[in-house]
Coordinates of N, CA and C and ligand atoms in Angstrom, one line a residue:
X770 N -15.3 11.6 -0.6 CA -16.4 11.1 0.2 C -17.1 12.3 0.9
X771 N -18.2 12.8 0.4 CA -18.8 14.0 0.9 C -19.9 13.7 1.8
X772 N -20.2 12.4 2.1 CA -21.3 12.1 2.9 C -21.0 12.5 4.4
X773 N -22.1 12.7 5.1 CA -21.9 13.2 6.5 C -21.6 12.0 7.4
X774 N -20.7 12.3 8.4 CA -20.4 11.2 9.3 C -21.5 11.0 10.2
X775 N -21.9 9.7 10.5 CA -23.0 9.5 11.4 C -22.7 9.7 12.9
X776 N -23.6 9.3 13.7 CA -23.5 9.5 15.2 C -22.1 9.1 15.7
X777 N -21.8 9.6 16.9 CA -20.6 9.3 17.5 C -20.7 8.4 18.7
X778 N -21.9 7.7 18.8 CA -22.1 6.6 19.8 C -21.9 7.1 21.2
X779 N -22.4 8.3 21.4 CA -22.5 8.8 22.8 C -21.2 9.3 23.4
X780 N -20.1 9.2 22.6 CA -18.8 9.6 23.2 C -18.4 10.9 22.5
X781 N -18.1 11.9 23.3 CA -17.7 13.2 22.7 C -16.1 13.2 22.7
X782 N -15.6 12.2 21.9 CA -14.1 12.1 21.8 C -13.6 12.9 20.7
X783 N -12.3 13.0 20.6 CA -11.6 13.6 19.5 C -11.8 12.8 18.2
X784 N -11.7 13.5 17.0 CA -11.7 12.8 15.8 C -10.5 11.9 15.7
X785 N -10.5 10.8 14.8 CA -11.6 10.5 14.0 C -12.6 9.7 14.7
X786 N -13.8 9.7 14.2 CA -15.0 9.0 14.8 C -14.8 7.5 14.7
X787 N -15.8 6.7 15.1 CA -15.7 5.3 15.1 C -15.5 4.7 13.7
X788 N -16.2 5.3 12.8 CA -16.0 4.7 11.4 C -14.6 4.9 10.9
X789 N -14.0 6.1 11.2 CA -12.7 6.3 10.7 C -11.6 5.4 11.2
X790 N -11.6 5.1 12.5 CA -10.5 4.3 13.1 C -10.7 2.8 12.6
X791 N -11.9 2.4 12.7 CA -12.2 1.0 12.3 C -11.9 0.7 10.8
X792 N -12.3 1.7 10.0 CA -12.1 1.6 8.5 C -10.6 1.5 8.3
X793 N -9.8 2.4 8.9 CA -8.4 2.4 8.7 C -7.8 1.1 9.1
X794 N -8.2 0.5 10.2 CA -7.7 -0.8 10.7 C -8.1 -1.9 9.7
X795 N -9.3 -1.8 9.2 CA -9.8 -2.8 8.3 C -9.0 -2.8 7.0
X796 N -8.9 -1.6 6.4 CA -8.2 -1.4 5.1 C -6.7 -1.8 5.3
X797 N -6.1 -1.3 6.4 CA -4.6 -1.6 6.6 C -4.4 -3.1 6.7
X798 N -5.3 -3.8 7.5 CA -5.1 -5.3 7.7 C -5.3 -6.0 6.4
X799 N -6.4 -5.8 5.7 CA -6.6 -6.6 4.5 C -5.6 -6.3 3.4
X800 N -5.1 -5.0 3.3 CA -4.1 -4.7 2.3 C -2.8 -5.4 2.6
X801 N -2.3 -5.3 3.9 CA -1.1 -6.0 4.2 C -1.1 -7.5 4.0
X802 N -2.2 -8.1 4.4 CA -2.3 -9.6 4.2 C -2.4 -9.9 2.8
X803 N -3.2 -9.2 2.0 CA -3.3 -9.6 0.6 C -2.0 -9.4 -0.2
X804 N -1.3 -8.3 0.2 CA 0.0 -8.0 -0.5 C 1.0 -9.1 -0.1
X805 N 1.0 -9.5 1.2 CA 2.0 -10.5 1.5 C 1.6 -11.9 1.0
X806 N 0.3 -12.1 0.8 CA -0.1 -13.4 0.2 C 0.5 -13.4 -1.2
X807 N 0.5 -12.3 -2.0 CA 1.0 -12.3 -3.3 C 2.5 -12.5 -3.3
X808 N 3.2 -11.8 -2.4 CA 4.6 -11.9 -2.2 C 5.0 -13.4 -1.9
X809 N 4.2 -14.0 -1.0 CA 4.4 -15.4 -0.6 C 4.3 -16.3 -1.8
X810 N 3.3 -16.1 -2.6 CA 3.1 -17.0 -3.8 C 4.3 -16.8 -4.8
X811 N 4.8 -15.6 -4.9 CA 5.9 -15.3 -5.8 C 7.2 -16.0 -5.2
X812 N 7.3 -16.0 -3.9 CA 8.5 -16.6 -3.3 C 8.5 -18.1 -3.4
X813 N 7.3 -18.7 -3.2 CA 7.3 -20.2 -3.3 C 7.1 -20.7 -4.7
X814 N 6.7 -19.7 -5.6 CA 6.6 -20.1 -7.0 C 5.4 -21.0 -7.3
X815 N 4.3 -20.8 -6.5 CA 3.1 -21.6 -6.7 C 1.9 -20.7 -6.8
X816 N 0.8 -21.3 -7.4 CA -0.5 -20.6 -7.4 C -1.4 -21.3 -6.4
X817 N -1.9 -20.5 -5.5 CA -2.9 -21.0 -4.5 C -4.2 -20.2 -4.7
X818 N -5.2 -20.8 -5.4 CA -6.3 -20.1 -5.8 C -7.0 -19.3 -4.7
X819 N -7.3 -19.9 -3.5 CA -8.0 -19.1 -2.5 C -7.2 -17.8 -2.1
X820 N -5.9 -17.8 -2.2 CA -5.1 -16.6 -1.8 C -5.3 -15.5 -2.9
X821 N -5.3 -16.0 -4.2 CA -5.5 -15.0 -5.3 C -7.0 -14.5 -5.2
X822 N -7.9 -15.3 -4.9 CA -9.3 -14.9 -4.8 C -9.4 -13.9 -3.7
X823 N -8.7 -14.1 -2.6 CA -8.7 -13.2 -1.4 C -8.2 -11.8 -1.8
X824 N -7.1 -11.8 -2.7 CA -6.5 -10.5 -3.1 C -7.5 -9.8 -4.0
X825 N -8.2 -10.5 -4.9 CA -9.2 -9.8 -5.7 C -10.3 -9.3 -4.9
X826 N -10.9 -10.1 -4.0 CA -12.0 -9.6 -3.1 C -11.6 -8.4 -2.2
X827 N -10.3 -8.4 -1.9 CA -9.8 -7.3 -1.1 C -9.9 -6.0 -1.9
X828 N -9.4 -6.1 -3.2 CA -9.5 -4.9 -4.0 C -10.9 -4.4 -4.2
X829 N -11.8 -5.4 -4.4 CA -13.3 -5.1 -4.6 C -13.8 -4.5 -3.3
X830 N -13.5 -5.1 -2.2 CA -14.1 -4.6 -0.9 C -13.6 -3.2 -0.6
X831 N -12.3 -2.9 -0.8 CA -11.7 -1.6 -0.5 C -12.3 -0.6 -1.5
X832 N -12.5 -1.0 -2.7 CA -13.2 -0.1 -3.7 C -14.6 0.2 -3.4
X833 N -15.3 -0.7 -2.7 CA -16.7 -0.4 -2.4 C -16.8 0.6 -1.2
X834 N -15.8 0.6 -0.3 CA -16.0 1.3 0.9 C -16.4 2.8 0.8
X835 N -15.8 3.6 -0.1 CA -16.2 5.0 -0.2 C -17.7 5.2 -0.5
X836 N -18.3 4.4 -1.3 CA -19.7 4.6 -1.7 C -20.7 3.7 -1.0
X837 N -20.2 2.4 -0.8 CA -21.1 1.4 -0.2 C -20.4 0.9 1.1
X838 N -20.5 1.7 2.1 CA -19.8 1.5 3.3 C -20.0 0.1 3.9
X839 N -21.3 -0.3 4.1 CA -21.6 -1.6 4.7 C -21.3 -2.7 3.7
X840 N -21.5 -2.5 2.4 CA -21.2 -3.5 1.4 C -19.7 -3.8 1.4
X841 N -18.9 -2.8 1.5 CA -17.4 -3.0 1.5 C -17.0 -3.7 2.8
X842 N -17.6 -3.3 3.9 CA -17.2 -3.9 5.2 C -17.6 -5.4 5.2
X843 N -18.8 -5.7 4.6 CA -19.3 -7.1 4.6 C -18.3 -7.9 3.7
X844 N -18.0 -7.4 2.5 CA -17.1 -8.2 1.6 C -15.7 -8.4 2.3
X845 N -15.1 -7.4 2.9 CA -13.8 -7.6 3.5 C -13.9 -8.4 4.8
X846 N -14.9 -8.2 5.6 CA -15.1 -9.0 6.8 C -15.3 -10.5 6.5
X847 N -16.2 -10.8 5.6 CA -16.5 -12.2 5.3 C -15.4 -12.9 4.5
X848 N -14.7 -12.1 3.6 CA -13.5 -12.7 2.9 C -12.5 -13.1 4.0
X849 N -12.2 -12.2 4.9 CA -11.2 -12.4 6.0 C -11.6 -13.6 6.8
X850 N -12.9 -13.7 7.2 CA -13.3 -14.8 8.1 C -13.1 -16.1 7.3
X851 N -13.5 -16.2 6.1 CA -13.4 -17.4 5.3 C -11.9 -17.8 5.2
X852 N -11.1 -16.8 4.8 CA -9.7 -17.2 4.7 C -9.0 -17.5 6.0
X853 N -9.4 -16.9 7.1 CA -8.9 -17.2 8.4 C -9.2 -18.7 8.7
X854 N -10.4 -19.1 8.5 CA -10.8 -20.5 8.7 C -10.0 -21.4 7.8
X855 N -9.9 -21.1 6.5 CA -9.2 -21.9 5.6 C -7.7 -22.0 5.9
X856 N -7.1 -21.0 6.5 CA -5.7 -20.9 6.7 C -5.3 -21.6 8.0
X857 N -6.3 -21.9 8.9 CA -5.9 -22.4 10.2 C -5.0 -23.7 10.2
X858 N -5.3 -24.7 9.3 CA -4.4 -25.8 9.3 C -2.9 -25.4 9.0
X859 N -2.8 -24.4 8.1 CA -1.4 -24.0 7.7 C -0.8 -23.2 8.8
X860 N -1.6 -22.4 9.5 CA -1.1 -21.6 10.6 C -0.6 -22.5 11.7
X861 N -1.5 -23.5 12.0 CA -1.1 -24.5 13.1 C 0.2 -25.2 12.7
X862 N 0.4 -25.5 11.4 CA 1.6 -26.3 11.0 C 2.8 -25.4 11.1
X863 N 2.7 -24.1 10.7 CA 3.9 -23.3 10.5 C 4.3 -22.4 11.7
X864 N 3.3 -22.0 12.5 CA 3.6 -21.1 13.5 C 4.6 -21.6 14.6
X865 N 4.6 -22.9 14.9 CA 5.6 -23.4 15.8 C 7.0 -23.5 15.2
X866 N 7.2 -23.0 14.0 CA 8.5 -23.2 13.3 C 9.1 -21.9 12.8
X867 N 9.4 -21.0 13.7 CA 9.9 -19.6 13.2 C 11.2 -19.7 12.4
X868 N 11.9 -20.8 12.5 CA 13.2 -20.9 11.8 C 13.0 -21.0 10.3
X869 N 11.8 -21.2 9.8 CA 11.6 -21.2 8.4 C 10.8 -19.9 8.1
X870 N 11.5 -18.8 7.8 CA 10.9 -17.4 7.9 C 9.8 -17.2 6.9
X871 N 9.8 -17.7 5.7 CA 8.7 -17.4 4.7 C 7.4 -18.1 5.2
X872 N 7.5 -19.4 5.6 CA 6.3 -20.0 6.0 C 5.8 -19.4 7.3
X873 N 6.7 -19.1 8.2 CA 6.3 -18.6 9.6 C 5.7 -17.2 9.4
X874 N 6.4 -16.3 8.7 CA 5.8 -14.9 8.6 C 4.5 -14.9 7.9
X875 N 4.4 -15.8 6.9 CA 3.1 -15.9 6.2 C 2.0 -16.3 7.1
X876 N 2.3 -17.3 7.9 CA 1.3 -17.8 8.9 C 0.9 -16.7 9.9
X877 N 2.0 -16.1 10.4 CA 1.7 -15.1 11.5 C 0.9 -13.9 10.9
X878 N 1.3 -13.4 9.7 CA 0.6 -12.3 9.1 C -0.8 -12.6 8.8
X879 N -1.0 -13.9 8.2 CA -2.4 -14.3 7.9 C -3.2 -14.3 9.1
X880 N -2.7 -14.9 10.2 CA -3.5 -15.1 11.4 C -3.8 -13.7 12.1
X881 N -2.8 -12.9 12.2 CA -3.0 -11.6 12.9 C -3.8 -10.7 12.0
X882 N -3.5 -10.6 10.7 CA -4.1 -9.7 9.8 C -5.6 -10.0 9.6
X883 N -5.8 -11.3 9.3 CA -7.2 -11.7 9.1 C -8.1 -11.6 10.3
X884 N -7.5 -11.9 11.5 CA -8.2 -11.7 12.8 C -8.5 -10.2 13.0
X885 N -7.5 -9.4 12.8 CA -7.7 -7.9 12.9 C -8.8 -7.4 12.0
X886 N -8.8 -8.0 10.7 CA -9.8 -7.5 9.7 C -11.2 -7.9 10.2
X887 N -11.3 -9.1 10.7 CA -12.7 -9.6 11.1 C -13.1 -8.7 12.3
X888 N -12.2 -8.4 13.3 CA -12.6 -7.6 14.4 C -12.9 -6.1 13.9
X889 N -12.1 -5.6 13.0 CA -12.3 -4.3 12.5 C -13.6 -4.2 11.7
X890 N -14.0 -5.3 11.0 CA -15.2 -5.2 10.2 C -16.4 -5.2 11.2
X891 N -16.3 -6.0 12.3 CA -17.4 -5.9 13.3 C -17.4 -4.5 13.9
X892 N -16.3 -4.0 14.3 CA -16.2 -2.7 14.9 C -16.8 -1.6 14.0
X893 N -16.4 -1.7 12.7 CA -16.9 -0.7 11.7 C -18.4 -0.8 11.6
X894 N -18.9 -2.1 11.5 CA -20.3 -2.3 11.3 C -21.2 -1.8 12.4
X895 N -20.6 -2.0 13.6 CA -21.3 -1.6 14.8 C -21.0 -0.2 15.3
X896 N -20.0 0.4 14.6 CA -19.5 1.7 15.0 C -19.1 1.7 16.5
X897 N -18.3 0.7 16.8 CA -17.8 0.6 18.2 C -16.9 1.7 18.6
X898 N -16.5 1.7 19.9 CA -15.7 2.8 20.4 C -14.3 2.9 19.7
X899 N -14.0 4.1 19.3 CA -12.7 4.4 18.6 C -11.5 4.0 19.5
X900 N -11.7 4.2 20.8 CA -10.6 3.8 21.8 C -10.3 2.3 21.7
X901 N -11.3 1.5 21.5 CA -11.2 0.1 21.4 C -10.4 -0.2 20.1
X902 N -10.8 0.5 19.0 CA -10.1 0.3 17.8 C -8.7 0.6 17.8
X903 N -8.3 1.6 18.6 CA -6.8 1.9 18.7 C -6.1 0.9 19.5
X904 N -6.8 0.4 20.5 CA -6.1 -0.7 21.3 C -5.9 -2.0 20.5
X905 N -6.9 -2.3 19.7 CA -6.8 -3.5 18.8 C -5.6 -3.3 17.9
X906 N -5.6 -2.1 17.3 CA -4.5 -1.8 16.3 C -3.1 -1.9 16.9
X907 N -3.0 -1.3 18.2 CA -1.7 -1.4 18.9 C -1.3 -2.8 19.2
X908 N -2.3 -3.6 19.6 CA -2.0 -5.0 20.0 C -1.6 -5.8 18.7
X909 N -2.2 -5.6 17.6 CA -1.9 -6.3 16.4 C -0.5 -5.9 16.0
X910 N -0.1 -4.6 16.0 CA 1.2 -4.2 15.6 C 2.3 -4.8 16.5
X911 N 2.0 -4.8 17.8 CA 2.9 -5.3 18.8 C 3.1 -6.8 18.6
X912 N 2.1 -7.6 18.4 CA 2.2 -9.0 18.1 C 3.0 -9.3 16.9
X913 N 2.7 -8.5 15.8 CA 3.4 -8.7 14.6 C 4.9 -8.4 14.8
X914 N 5.3 -7.4 15.5 CA 6.7 -7.1 15.8 C 7.3 -8.2 16.6
X915 N 6.6 -8.7 17.6 CA 7.2 -9.8 18.4 C 7.4 -11.0 17.5
X916 N 6.5 -11.3 16.6 CA 6.7 -12.5 15.7 C 7.8 -12.4 14.8
X917 N 8.0 -11.1 14.3 CA 9.2 -10.9 13.4 C 10.5 -11.1 14.1
X918 N 10.5 -10.6 15.4 CA 11.8 -10.7 16.2 C 12.0 -12.2 16.5
X919 N 11.0 -12.9 16.9 CA 11.1 -14.4 17.2 C 11.7 -15.1 16.0
X920 N 11.1 -14.8 14.8 CA 11.6 -15.5 13.6 C 13.0 -15.1 13.3
X921 N 13.4 -13.8 13.4 CA 14.7 -13.4 13.2 C 15.7 -14.1 14.1
X922 N 15.4 -14.2 15.3 CA 16.3 -14.9 16.3 C 16.4 -16.4 15.9
X923 N 15.3 -17.0 15.6 CA 15.3 -18.5 15.2 C 16.1 -18.7 14.0
X924 N 16.0 -17.8 13.0 CA 16.7 -18.0 11.7 C 18.2 -17.9 12.0
X925 N 18.6 -16.9 12.8 CA 20.1 -16.7 13.0 C 20.7 -17.8 14.0
X926 N 19.8 -18.4 14.8 CA 20.4 -19.4 15.7 C 20.2 -20.9 15.1
X927 N 19.6 -21.0 14.0 CA 19.5 -22.3 13.3 C 20.6 -22.5 12.4
X928 N 21.5 -23.5 12.7 CA 22.7 -23.7 11.9 C 22.6 -25.1 11.3
X929 N 23.1 -25.1 10.0 CA 23.1 -26.4 9.3 C 24.0 -27.4 10.0
X930 N 23.6 -28.7 10.1 CA 24.5 -29.7 10.7 C 25.6 -30.1 9.7
X931 N 26.7 -30.4 10.3 CA 27.9 -30.8 9.5 C 27.7 -32.3 9.2
X932 N 28.2 -32.7 8.0 CA 28.1 -34.2 7.7 C 29.4 -34.9 8.3
X933 N 29.2 -36.1 8.7 CA 30.2 -36.9 9.3 C 30.5 -38.1 8.4
X934 N 31.8 -38.5 8.3 CA 32.1 -39.6 7.4 C 31.2 -40.8 7.7
X935 N 30.7 -41.4 6.7 CA 29.8 -42.6 6.8 C 28.3 -42.2 6.8
X936 N 28.0 -40.9 6.8 CA 26.6 -40.5 6.7 C 26.1 -40.8 5.3
X937 N 24.8 -41.1 5.2 CA 24.1 -41.1 3.9 C 23.8 -39.7 3.6
X938 N 24.4 -39.1 2.6 CA 24.2 -37.7 2.3 C 23.2 -37.5 1.2
X939 N 22.2 -36.7 1.4 CA 21.1 -36.5 0.4 C 20.6 -35.0 0.5
X940 N 19.9 -34.6 -0.6 CA 19.3 -33.3 -0.5 C 17.9 -33.3 -1.1
X941 N 17.2 -32.3 -0.7 CA 15.8 -32.2 -1.0 C 15.6 -30.9 -1.7
X942 N 15.1 -30.9 -2.9 CA 14.9 -29.6 -3.7 C 13.6 -29.7 -4.5
X943 N 13.0 -28.5 -4.7 CA 11.7 -28.4 -5.4 C 10.6 -29.3 -4.8
X944 N 10.6 -29.4 -3.5 CA 9.6 -30.3 -2.8 C 9.6 -31.7 -3.2
X945 N 10.8 -32.2 -3.5 CA 10.9 -33.6 -3.9 C 12.0 -34.3 -3.1
X946 N 11.6 -35.3 -2.3 CA 12.6 -36.1 -1.6 C 13.5 -36.9 -2.5
X947 N 14.7 -37.3 -2.1 CA 15.3 -38.4 -2.8 C 14.4 -39.6 -2.8
X948 N 14.2 -40.2 -4.0 CA 13.2 -41.2 -4.2 C 13.4 -42.3 -3.2
X949 N 14.6 -42.7 -2.9 CA 14.9 -43.8 -2.0 C 16.2 -43.6 -1.4
X950 N 16.3 -43.8 -0.1 CA 17.6 -43.8 0.7 C 17.7 -45.1 1.4
X951 N 19.0 -45.6 1.3 CA 19.3 -46.9 2.0 C 20.3 -46.6 3.1
X952 N 20.0 -47.0 4.3 CA 20.8 -46.7 5.5 C 20.9 -48.0 6.3
X953 N 22.1 -48.2 6.9 CA 22.2 -49.4 7.8 C 21.4 -49.1 9.2
X954 N 21.0 -50.1 9.9 CA 20.4 -49.9 11.2 C 21.3 -49.0 12.1
X955 N 20.8 -48.0 12.7 CA 21.6 -47.1 13.5 C 22.5 -46.1 12.7
X956 N 22.4 -46.2 11.4 CA 23.2 -45.2 10.6 C 22.5 -43.8 10.6
X957 N 23.2 -42.9 10.0 CA 22.7 -41.5 10.0 C 22.6 -41.0 8.6
X958 N 21.6 -40.1 8.5 CA 21.3 -39.4 7.2 C 21.6 -37.9 7.4
X959 N 22.4 -37.3 6.5 CA 22.6 -35.9 6.4 C 21.7 -35.4 5.3
X960 N 20.7 -34.7 5.6 CA 19.7 -34.3 4.6 C 19.6 -32.8 4.5
X961 N 19.9 -32.2 3.4 CA 19.8 -30.8 3.2 C 18.5 -30.4 2.5
X962 N 17.8 -29.5 3.1 CA 16.6 -28.9 2.5 C 17.0 -27.7 1.8
X963 N 17.0 -27.7 0.4 CA 17.5 -26.6 -0.3 C 16.3 -25.6 -0.7
X964 N 15.1 -26.0 -0.3 CA 13.9 -25.2 -0.6 C 13.9 -24.0 0.4
X965 N 13.2 -22.9 -0.1 CA 13.0 -21.7 0.8 C 11.9 -21.9 1.7
X966 N 11.3 -23.1 1.8 CA 10.2 -23.4 2.7 C 10.5 -24.7 3.4
X967 N 9.8 -24.9 4.5 CA 10.1 -26.1 5.4 C 9.4 -27.4 4.9
X968 N 10.0 -28.5 5.3 CA 9.4 -29.8 5.1 C 9.6 -30.6 6.3
X969 N 9.0 -31.8 6.3 CA 9.4 -32.8 7.4 C 9.7 -34.1 6.7
X970 N 10.6 -34.9 7.3 CA 10.9 -36.2 6.9 C 10.3 -37.2 7.9
X971 N 9.1 -37.6 7.6 CA 8.2 -38.3 8.5 C 8.1 -39.8 8.0
X972 N 8.7 -40.7 8.8 CA 8.7 -42.1 8.4 C 7.4 -42.8 9.0
X973 N 6.5 -43.2 8.2 CA 5.2 -43.7 8.6 C 5.4 -44.9 9.5
X974 N 4.6 -45.0 10.5 CA 4.6 -46.2 11.4 C 5.8 -46.2 12.4
X975 N 6.5 -45.1 12.5 CA 7.6 -45.0 13.4 C 7.6 -43.7 14.1
X976 N 8.5 -43.5 15.1 CA 8.5 -42.2 15.7 C 9.5 -41.3 15.1
X977 N 10.1 -41.7 13.9 CA 11.1 -40.8 13.3 C 10.3 -39.8 12.4
X978 N 10.4 -38.5 12.9 CA 9.7 -37.4 12.3 C 10.6 -36.2 12.5
X979 N 11.3 -35.9 11.4 CA 12.4 -34.9 11.4 C 11.9 -33.6 10.8
X980 N 12.1 -32.5 11.5 CA 11.8 -31.2 11.0 C 12.9 -30.7 10.1
X981 N 12.6 -30.3 8.9 CA 13.6 -29.8 7.9 C 13.4 -28.3 7.6
X982 N 14.0 -27.4 8.4 CA 13.8 -26.0 8.2 C 14.3 -25.6 6.8
X983 N 13.8 -24.5 6.4 CA 14.1 -24.0 5.0 C 15.6 -23.7 4.9
X984 N 16.2 -24.1 3.8 CA 17.6 -23.9 3.4 C 18.6 -24.3 4.6
X985 N 18.3 -25.4 5.1 CA 19.1 -25.9 6.3 C 19.4 -27.4 6.1
X986 N 20.5 -27.9 6.6 CA 20.8 -29.3 6.5 C 20.7 -29.8 8.0
X987 N 20.1 -31.0 8.0 CA 19.8 -31.7 9.3 C 20.5 -33.1 9.2
X988 N 21.0 -33.5 10.4 CA 21.6 -34.8 10.5 C 20.8 -35.6 11.5
X989 N 20.4 -36.8 11.2 CA 19.6 -37.6 12.2 C 19.9 -39.1 12.0
X990 N 19.8 -39.8 13.1 CA 20.1 -41.2 13.2 C 18.8 -42.1 12.9
X991 N 19.0 -43.1 12.2 CA 17.8 -44.0 11.9 C 17.9 -45.3 12.7
X992 N 17.3 -45.2 13.9 CA 17.2 -46.4 14.8 C 16.0 -47.2 14.5
X993 N 16.0 -47.8 13.3 CA 14.8 -48.6 13.0 C 15.2 -50.0 12.6
X994 N 14.3 -51.0 12.8 CA 14.5 -52.3 12.4 C 14.7 -52.4 10.9
X995 N 15.5 -53.4 10.4 CA 15.6 -53.5 8.9 C 14.2 -53.7 8.3
X996 N 14.1 -53.1 7.1 CA 12.8 -53.1 6.4 C 12.7 -52.0 5.4
X997 N 11.6 -51.9 4.8 CA 11.3 -50.8 3.9 C 10.2 -49.9 4.4
X998 N 10.4 -48.6 4.5 CA 9.5 -47.7 5.1 C 9.0 -46.7 4.1
X999 N 7.8 -46.2 4.3 CA 7.3 -45.1 3.5 C 7.5 -43.7 4.2
X1000 N 8.0 -42.8 3.5 CA 8.3 -41.5 4.0 C 7.4 -40.4 3.4
X1001 N 6.9 -39.5 4.3 CA 6.0 -38.5 3.8 C 6.5 -37.1 4.4
X1002 N 6.0 -36.0 3.8 CA 6.1 -34.7 4.5 C 4.8 -34.4 5.0
X1003 N 4.7 -34.1 6.3 CA 3.4 -34.0 7.0 C 2.8 -32.6 7.0
X1004 N 3.3 -31.8 6.1 CA 2.8 -30.4 6.0 C 1.5 -30.3 5.1
X1005 N 0.5 -29.7 5.6 CA -0.7 -29.6 4.8 C -0.3 -29.0 3.4
X1006 N -0.9 -29.6 2.3 CA -0.5 -29.2 1.0 C 0.7 -29.9 0.4
X1007 N 1.4 -30.6 1.2 CA 2.6 -31.3 0.7 C 2.3 -32.9 0.6
X1008 N 1.0 -33.2 0.4 CA 0.7 -34.6 0.4 C 1.3 -35.4 -0.8
X1009 N 1.7 -34.6 -1.8 CA 2.3 -35.2 -3.0 C 3.7 -35.7 -2.7
X1010 N 4.3 -35.3 -1.6 CA 5.7 -35.7 -1.3 C 5.8 -37.0 -0.6
X1011 N 6.5 -38.0 -1.3 CA 6.6 -39.3 -0.6 C 7.9 -39.9 -1.1
X1012 N 8.4 -40.8 -0.4 CA 9.7 -41.5 -0.7 C 9.8 -42.8 0.0
X1013 N 10.9 -43.5 -0.2 CA 11.1 -44.8 0.4 C 12.4 -44.7 1.3
X1014 N 12.3 -45.3 2.4 CA 13.6 -45.4 3.3 C 13.8 -46.9 3.5
X1015 N 14.9 -47.4 3.1 CA 15.3 -48.8 3.2 C 16.4 -48.9 4.3
X1016 N 16.1 -49.7 5.3 CA 17.0 -50.0 6.4 C 17.5 -51.4 6.2
X1017 N 18.8 -51.5 5.9 CA 19.4 -52.9 5.7 C 20.9 -52.9 5.9
Ligands
LIG1217 CU1 7.0 -30.7 2.4

């Protein structure tokens, strides 16, 4: 890139100039997020088209930057803004649950990385102060480190429940509930989530809403009147998960 660096926005600061710091933050953010999106898809064994499209647009945007500075910034900034908005329901669902590390870190990295990328794109476009760029970068790295520590602590302190004689014992694998469970009123279910991502056992029309952390067994009591209930997983994208709970 032999083009001359433009103005330094009135600040006689040390190099790199405004473009350099914001460009680095932008490229680092979108690269980390896109790479982790691909790792996430491999880990959960699914294809999520918007994440794949985001990865392709990231490569295109980064490729444009050396020759078409504003074009590259626009592609990366707008891609990040759209994905940030699209990811918000998933971020809201997973961020309160650090004990499921794949879902949680994906949500945290998507939120932090895409936000950083949008801010960096604006900073690069406007050639904002390099000092501000460094502060934003430091803040993003610090928040990322905190979220990784929080998740690590939550994972190590989340222990599977033991089953007790008389429990209805069941397991959930490949995002499929046991089709039907029958439990006496006041009885308990010992349910093991064998997936590497979280689910919920949410009994519609009742207050029974059980969090099922990844690769963890949970034991809960069913204090419901006799009857047949519909069970769902209330995580966005898991609408296909349903089952029956019979209390009798
Ligand atoms: Cu689920």
